[in-house]
Coordinates of C-alpha atoms in Angstrom, one line a residue:
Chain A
X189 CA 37.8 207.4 196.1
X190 CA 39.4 210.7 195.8
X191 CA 36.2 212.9 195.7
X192 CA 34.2 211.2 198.5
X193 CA 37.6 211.9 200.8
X194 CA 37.6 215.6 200.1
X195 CA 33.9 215.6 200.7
X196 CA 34.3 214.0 203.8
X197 CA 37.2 216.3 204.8
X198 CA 35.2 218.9 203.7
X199 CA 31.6 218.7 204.9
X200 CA 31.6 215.9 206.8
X201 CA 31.7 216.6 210.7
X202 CA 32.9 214.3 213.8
X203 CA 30.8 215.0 216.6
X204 CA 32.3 212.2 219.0
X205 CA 35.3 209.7 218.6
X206 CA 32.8 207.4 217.0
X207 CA 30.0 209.7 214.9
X208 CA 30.8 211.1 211.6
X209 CA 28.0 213.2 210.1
X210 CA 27.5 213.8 206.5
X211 CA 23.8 214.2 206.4
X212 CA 24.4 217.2 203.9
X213 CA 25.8 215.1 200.9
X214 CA 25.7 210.9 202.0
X215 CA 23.4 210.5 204.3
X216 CA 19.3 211.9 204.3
X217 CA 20.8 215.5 201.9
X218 CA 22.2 212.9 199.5
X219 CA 24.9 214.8 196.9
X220 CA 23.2 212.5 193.9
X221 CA 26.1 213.2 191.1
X222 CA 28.6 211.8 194.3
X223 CA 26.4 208.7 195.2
X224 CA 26.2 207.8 191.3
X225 CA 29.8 208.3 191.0
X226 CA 30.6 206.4 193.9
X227 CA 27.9 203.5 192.8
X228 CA 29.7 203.4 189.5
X229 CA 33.0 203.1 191.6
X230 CA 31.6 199.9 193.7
X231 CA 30.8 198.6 190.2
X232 CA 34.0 199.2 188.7
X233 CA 35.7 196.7 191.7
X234 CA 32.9 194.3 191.3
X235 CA 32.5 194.1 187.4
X236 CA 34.5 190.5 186.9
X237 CA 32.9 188.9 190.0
X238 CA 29.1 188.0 187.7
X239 CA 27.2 190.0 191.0
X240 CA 23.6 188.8 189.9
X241 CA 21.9 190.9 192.8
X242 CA 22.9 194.1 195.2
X243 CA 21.6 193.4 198.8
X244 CA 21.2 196.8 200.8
X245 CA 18.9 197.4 204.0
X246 CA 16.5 200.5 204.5
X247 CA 17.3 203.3 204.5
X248 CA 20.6 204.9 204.2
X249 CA 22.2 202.4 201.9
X250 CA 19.2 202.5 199.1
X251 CA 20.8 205.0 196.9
X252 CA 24.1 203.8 196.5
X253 CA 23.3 200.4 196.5
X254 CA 20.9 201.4 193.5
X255 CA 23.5 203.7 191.9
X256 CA 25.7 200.7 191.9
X257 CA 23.7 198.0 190.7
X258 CA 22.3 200.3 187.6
X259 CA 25.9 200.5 186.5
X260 CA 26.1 196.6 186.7
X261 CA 22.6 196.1 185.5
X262 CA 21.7 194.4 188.2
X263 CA 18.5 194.5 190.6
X264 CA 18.7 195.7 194.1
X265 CA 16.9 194.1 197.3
X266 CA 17.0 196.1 200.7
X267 CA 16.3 194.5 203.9
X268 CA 13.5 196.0 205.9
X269 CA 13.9 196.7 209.4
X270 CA 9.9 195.8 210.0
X271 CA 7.7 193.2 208.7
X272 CA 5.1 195.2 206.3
X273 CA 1.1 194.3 206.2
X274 CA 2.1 193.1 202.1
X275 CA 4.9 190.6 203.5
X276 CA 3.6 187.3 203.6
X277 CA 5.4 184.1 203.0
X278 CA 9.0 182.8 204.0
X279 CA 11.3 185.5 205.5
X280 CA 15.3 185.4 205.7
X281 CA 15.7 187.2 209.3
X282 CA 18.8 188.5 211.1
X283 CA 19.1 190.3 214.7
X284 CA 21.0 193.4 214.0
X285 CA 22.3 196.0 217.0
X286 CA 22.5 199.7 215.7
X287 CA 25.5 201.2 217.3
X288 CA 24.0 204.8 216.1
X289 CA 20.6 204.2 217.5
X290 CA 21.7 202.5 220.8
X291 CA 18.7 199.4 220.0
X292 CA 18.6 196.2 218.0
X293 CA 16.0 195.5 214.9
X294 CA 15.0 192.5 212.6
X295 CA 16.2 192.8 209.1
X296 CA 13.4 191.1 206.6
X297 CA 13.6 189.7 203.2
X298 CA 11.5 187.7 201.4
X299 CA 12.6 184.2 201.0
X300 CA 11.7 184.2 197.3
X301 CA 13.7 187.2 196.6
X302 CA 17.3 185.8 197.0
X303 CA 17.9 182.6 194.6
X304 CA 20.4 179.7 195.5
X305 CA 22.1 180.4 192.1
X306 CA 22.4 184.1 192.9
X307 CA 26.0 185.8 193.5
X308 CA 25.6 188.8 196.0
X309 CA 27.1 191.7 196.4
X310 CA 26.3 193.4 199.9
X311 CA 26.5 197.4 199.7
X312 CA 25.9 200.0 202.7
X313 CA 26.5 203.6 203.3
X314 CA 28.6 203.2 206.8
X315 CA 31.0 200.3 208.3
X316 CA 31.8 200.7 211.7
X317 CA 31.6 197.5 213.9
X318 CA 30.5 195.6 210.9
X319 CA 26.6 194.4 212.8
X320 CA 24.4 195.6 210.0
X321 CA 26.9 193.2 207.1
X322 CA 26.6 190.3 209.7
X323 CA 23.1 190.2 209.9
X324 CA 23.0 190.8 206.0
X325 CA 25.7 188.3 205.2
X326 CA 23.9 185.4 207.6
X327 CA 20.7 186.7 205.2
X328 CA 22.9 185.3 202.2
X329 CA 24.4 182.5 203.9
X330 CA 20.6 181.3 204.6
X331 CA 19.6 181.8 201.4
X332 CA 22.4 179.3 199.7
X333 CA 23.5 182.2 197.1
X334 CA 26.7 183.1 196.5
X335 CA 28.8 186.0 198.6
X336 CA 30.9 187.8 196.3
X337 CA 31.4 190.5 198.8
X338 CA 30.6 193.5 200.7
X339 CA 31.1 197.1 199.6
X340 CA 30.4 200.3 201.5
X341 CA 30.9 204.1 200.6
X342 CA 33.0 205.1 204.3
X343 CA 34.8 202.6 206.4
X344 CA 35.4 203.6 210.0
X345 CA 38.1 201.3 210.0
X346 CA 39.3 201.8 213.8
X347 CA 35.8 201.0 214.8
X348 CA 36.9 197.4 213.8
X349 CA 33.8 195.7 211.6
X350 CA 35.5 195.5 208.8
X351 CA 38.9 194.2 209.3
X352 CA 37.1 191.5 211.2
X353 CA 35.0 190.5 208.2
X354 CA 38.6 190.8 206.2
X355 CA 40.1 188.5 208.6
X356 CA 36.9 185.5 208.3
X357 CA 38.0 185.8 204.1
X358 CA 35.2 187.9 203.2
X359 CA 36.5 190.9 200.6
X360 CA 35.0 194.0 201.9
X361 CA 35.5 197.4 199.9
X362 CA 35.4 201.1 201.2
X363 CA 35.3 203.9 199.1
X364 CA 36.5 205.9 201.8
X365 CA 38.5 204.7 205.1
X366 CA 39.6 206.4 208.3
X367 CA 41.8 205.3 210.2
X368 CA 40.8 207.9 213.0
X369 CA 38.9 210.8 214.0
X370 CA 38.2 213.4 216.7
X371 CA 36.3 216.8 216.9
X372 CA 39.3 218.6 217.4
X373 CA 41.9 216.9 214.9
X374 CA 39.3 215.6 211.8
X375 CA 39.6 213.1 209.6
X376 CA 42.8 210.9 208.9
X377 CA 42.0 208.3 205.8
X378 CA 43.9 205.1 205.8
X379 CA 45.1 204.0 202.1
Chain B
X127 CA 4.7 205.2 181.7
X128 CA 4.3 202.0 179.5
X129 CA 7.2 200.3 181.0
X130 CA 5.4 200.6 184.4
X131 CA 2.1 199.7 183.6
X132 CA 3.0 196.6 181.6
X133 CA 5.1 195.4 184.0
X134 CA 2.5 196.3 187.0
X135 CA 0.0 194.0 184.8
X136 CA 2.9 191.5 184.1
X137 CA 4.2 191.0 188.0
X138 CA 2.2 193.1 190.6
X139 CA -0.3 191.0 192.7
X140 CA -3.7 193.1 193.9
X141 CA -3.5 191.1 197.3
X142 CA -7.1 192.9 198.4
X143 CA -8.8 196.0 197.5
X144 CA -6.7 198.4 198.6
X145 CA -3.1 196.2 198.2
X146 CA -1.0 196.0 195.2
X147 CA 2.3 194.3 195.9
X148 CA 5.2 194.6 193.8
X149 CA 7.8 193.8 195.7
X150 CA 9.9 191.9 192.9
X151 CA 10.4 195.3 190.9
X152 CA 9.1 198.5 192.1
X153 CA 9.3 198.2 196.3
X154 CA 12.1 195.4 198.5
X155 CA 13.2 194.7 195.5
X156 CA 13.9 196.9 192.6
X157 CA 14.2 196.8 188.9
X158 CA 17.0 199.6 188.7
X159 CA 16.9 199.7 184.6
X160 CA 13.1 200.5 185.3
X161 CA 13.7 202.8 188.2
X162 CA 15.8 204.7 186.8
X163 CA 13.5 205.1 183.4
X164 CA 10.5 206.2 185.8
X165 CA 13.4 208.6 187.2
X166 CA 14.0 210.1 184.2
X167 CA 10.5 210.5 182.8
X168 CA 10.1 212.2 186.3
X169 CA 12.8 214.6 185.6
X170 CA 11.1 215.3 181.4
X171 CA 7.9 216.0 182.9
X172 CA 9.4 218.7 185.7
X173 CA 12.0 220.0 183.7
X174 CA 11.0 223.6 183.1
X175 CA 10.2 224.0 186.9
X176 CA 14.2 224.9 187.5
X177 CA 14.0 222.2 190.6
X178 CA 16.3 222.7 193.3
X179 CA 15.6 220.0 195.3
X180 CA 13.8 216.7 195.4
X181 CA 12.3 215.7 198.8
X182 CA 11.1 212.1 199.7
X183 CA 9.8 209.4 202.9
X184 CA 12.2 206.3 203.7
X185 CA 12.5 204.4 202.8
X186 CA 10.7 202.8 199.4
X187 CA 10.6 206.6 197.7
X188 CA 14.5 206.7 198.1
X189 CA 15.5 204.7 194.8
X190 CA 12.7 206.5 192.6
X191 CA 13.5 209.6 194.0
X192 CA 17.5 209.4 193.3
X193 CA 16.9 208.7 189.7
X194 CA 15.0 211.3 189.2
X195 CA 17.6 213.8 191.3
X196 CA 20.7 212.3 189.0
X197 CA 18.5 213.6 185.8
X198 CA 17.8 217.1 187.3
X199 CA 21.1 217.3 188.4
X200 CA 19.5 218.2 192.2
X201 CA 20.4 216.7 195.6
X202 CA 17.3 214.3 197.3
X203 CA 16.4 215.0 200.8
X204 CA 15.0 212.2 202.4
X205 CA 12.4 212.6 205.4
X206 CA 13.4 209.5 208.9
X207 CA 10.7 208.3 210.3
X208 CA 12.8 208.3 213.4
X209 CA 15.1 211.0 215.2
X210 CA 18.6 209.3 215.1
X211 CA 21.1 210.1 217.3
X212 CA 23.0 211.9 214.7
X213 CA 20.4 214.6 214.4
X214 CA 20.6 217.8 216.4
X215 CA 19.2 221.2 215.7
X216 CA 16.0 222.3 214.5
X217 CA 13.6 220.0 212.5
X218 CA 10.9 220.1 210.5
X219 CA 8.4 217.7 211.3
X220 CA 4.3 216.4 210.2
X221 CA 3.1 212.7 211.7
X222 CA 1.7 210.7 209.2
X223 CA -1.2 207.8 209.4
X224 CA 0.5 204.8 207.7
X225 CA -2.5 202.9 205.9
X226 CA -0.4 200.3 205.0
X227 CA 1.3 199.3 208.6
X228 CA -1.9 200.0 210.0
X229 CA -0.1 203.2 212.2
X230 CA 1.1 206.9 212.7
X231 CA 4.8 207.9 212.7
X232 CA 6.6 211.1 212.7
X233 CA 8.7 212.3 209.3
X234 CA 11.7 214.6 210.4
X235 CA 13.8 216.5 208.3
X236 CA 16.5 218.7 209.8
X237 CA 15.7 222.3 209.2
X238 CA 18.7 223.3 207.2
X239 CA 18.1 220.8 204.6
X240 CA 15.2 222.9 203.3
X241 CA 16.2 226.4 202.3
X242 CA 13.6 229.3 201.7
X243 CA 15.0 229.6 198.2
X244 CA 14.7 226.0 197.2
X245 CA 12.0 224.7 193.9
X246 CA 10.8 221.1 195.7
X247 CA 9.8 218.6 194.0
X248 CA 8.4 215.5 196.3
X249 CA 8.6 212.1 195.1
X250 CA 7.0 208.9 196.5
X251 CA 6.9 205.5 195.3
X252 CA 3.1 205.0 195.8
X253 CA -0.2 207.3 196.5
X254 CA -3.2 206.0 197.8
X255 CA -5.0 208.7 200.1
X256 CA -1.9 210.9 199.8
X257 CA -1.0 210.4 203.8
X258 CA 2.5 211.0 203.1
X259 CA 2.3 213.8 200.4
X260 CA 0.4 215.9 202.9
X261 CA 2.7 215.0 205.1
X262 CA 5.7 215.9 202.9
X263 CA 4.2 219.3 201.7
X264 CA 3.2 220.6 205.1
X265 CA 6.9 220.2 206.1
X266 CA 7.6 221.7 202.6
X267 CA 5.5 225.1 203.8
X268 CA 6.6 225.2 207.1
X269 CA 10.4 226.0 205.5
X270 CA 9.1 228.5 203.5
X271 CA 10.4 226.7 200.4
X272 CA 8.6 227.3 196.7
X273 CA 6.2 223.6 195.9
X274 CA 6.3 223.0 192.5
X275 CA 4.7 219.5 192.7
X276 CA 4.3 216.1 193.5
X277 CA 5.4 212.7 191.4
X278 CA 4.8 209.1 192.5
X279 CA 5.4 206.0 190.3
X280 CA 2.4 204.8 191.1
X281 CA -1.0 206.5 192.5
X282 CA -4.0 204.4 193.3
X283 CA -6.7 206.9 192.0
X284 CA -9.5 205.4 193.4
X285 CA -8.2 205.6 196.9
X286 CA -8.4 209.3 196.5
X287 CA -5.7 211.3 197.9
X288 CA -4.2 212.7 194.3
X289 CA -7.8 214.3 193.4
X290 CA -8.0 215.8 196.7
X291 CA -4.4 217.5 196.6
X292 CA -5.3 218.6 192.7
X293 CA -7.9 220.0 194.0
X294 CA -6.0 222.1 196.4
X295 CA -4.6 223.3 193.2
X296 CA -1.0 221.4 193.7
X297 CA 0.2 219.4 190.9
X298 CA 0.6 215.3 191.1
X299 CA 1.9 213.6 188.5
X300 CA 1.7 210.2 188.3
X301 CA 3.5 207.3 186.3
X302 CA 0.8 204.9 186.4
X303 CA -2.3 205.6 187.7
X304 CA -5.1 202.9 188.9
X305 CA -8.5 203.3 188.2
X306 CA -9.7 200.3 190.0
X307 CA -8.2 196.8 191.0
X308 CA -9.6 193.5 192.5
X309 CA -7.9 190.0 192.7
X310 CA -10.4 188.7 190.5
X311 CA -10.1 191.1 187.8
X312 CA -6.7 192.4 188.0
X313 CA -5.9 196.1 187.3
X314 CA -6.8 199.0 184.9
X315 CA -5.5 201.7 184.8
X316 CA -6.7 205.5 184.0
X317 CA -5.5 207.7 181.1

């Protein structure tokens, strides 16, 4: 997706080989006419797959995932990365390391919230080893729905999560995928 | 809001005194047709306060919050409730007693999110005793930006905290407000 590049290339900033910020138009500043357009984008590739349901998990991945499932009139579940005093009843659970944080959380949904006959589509903001759409595929894959897929807004696609997924026959979509980065040289996308 | 109130009567549960869950439409998991309908009637009611920017907590305010941004045209900034890795510089920060989970965390949002220039509008999913608004608008005052008001989807009145900040003289608008609520008797709201 053409605009999100030049946004990237733009705004975005690599601090290290591995982080990419864009916390002033993706990421906790969110550039809302860009999310929607990249939501409508997600639900462009998705529109002849019958996605009954949009997993996300909190926090980063709310808007997009909600910008895309508007556009396929879908509803969205996130994940919670805590189990809330209003959470009672059978939970789907999954183990998740965060690469960015440096610790591992439990991702929580309600058992009653993801339906055998549903076909998912899993959305996040950021792909780089691919540990947050494991634990939230193995969510689906406990729940007996259907796993159309697995879209995300930028790919760090050297990082190696995805292409892994790609290789096990799951179709995973980036809006956005570089091939590599450094503080001095930028941002090279793949296409 | 109609929409919200009949579907509150129609699918939230009033767990206890205090708890309304509605987790199948409004929180976890979201109705985005009726999001984004709250969103809008959001951006009607604040439309002659030339908004600049909406603020909001993660991660359940994020959805209601982006609707509402896409109508005024306006980025969201959304407050962590964590310092990730990713954030450096100066940050604007209030801690915040969580009636809910029972605890106290810390909302951050990077300084130069916030401009002195900005019109904020903060958004939330729920009030109750208005925790995280106050939390919200003291990191609103500590950047120096303009308050032009406060809109949650749902506020439970009797709990207090949207009187208190009216009060103060701050304006809280709310799509569905709850007068009272039991598990015996349902809930009713206030107009």
């Amino acid at each position: 997706m053409k605009a999100l590049e030049e946004r990237i290339a733009k705004d975005g900033k690599v601090l290290s080989a591995d982080i990419l910020k864009v916390n002033t138009f993706f990421n906790q500043m969110l550039d809302t006419t860009l999310v929607f357009d990249a939501g409508r984008e997600i639900a462009h590739l998705f529109e002849g797959e019958s996605i009954t349901k949009i997993i996300t998990i909190e926090a980063s991945g709310i808007a997009l995932a909600t910008a895309a499932a508007v556009c396929l009139g879908v509803p969205v579940v996130f994940a919670k990365k805590h189990r809330a005093a209003t959470q009672v009843g059978q939970m789907l659970t999954a183990e998740i390391k965060s690469m960015t944080h440096g610790n591992s959380y439990t991702a929580v949904v309600p058992a009653d919230l993801i339906s055998k006959d549903d076909r998912i589509l899993i959305i996040d903001d950021f792909l780089a080893r691919g540990e947050a759409l494991r634990g939230l595929i193995s969510i689906v894959s406990a729940s007996g729905a259907t796993l159309c897929g697995c879209a995300v807004g930028i790919e760090k696609r050297f990082q190696g999560g995805g292409d892994s997924l790609r290789a096990q026959g799951i179709r995973v979509e980036a809006l956005a995928s570089i091939e590599k980065m450094s503080p001095e040289e930028g941002v090279t996308f793949s296409h």
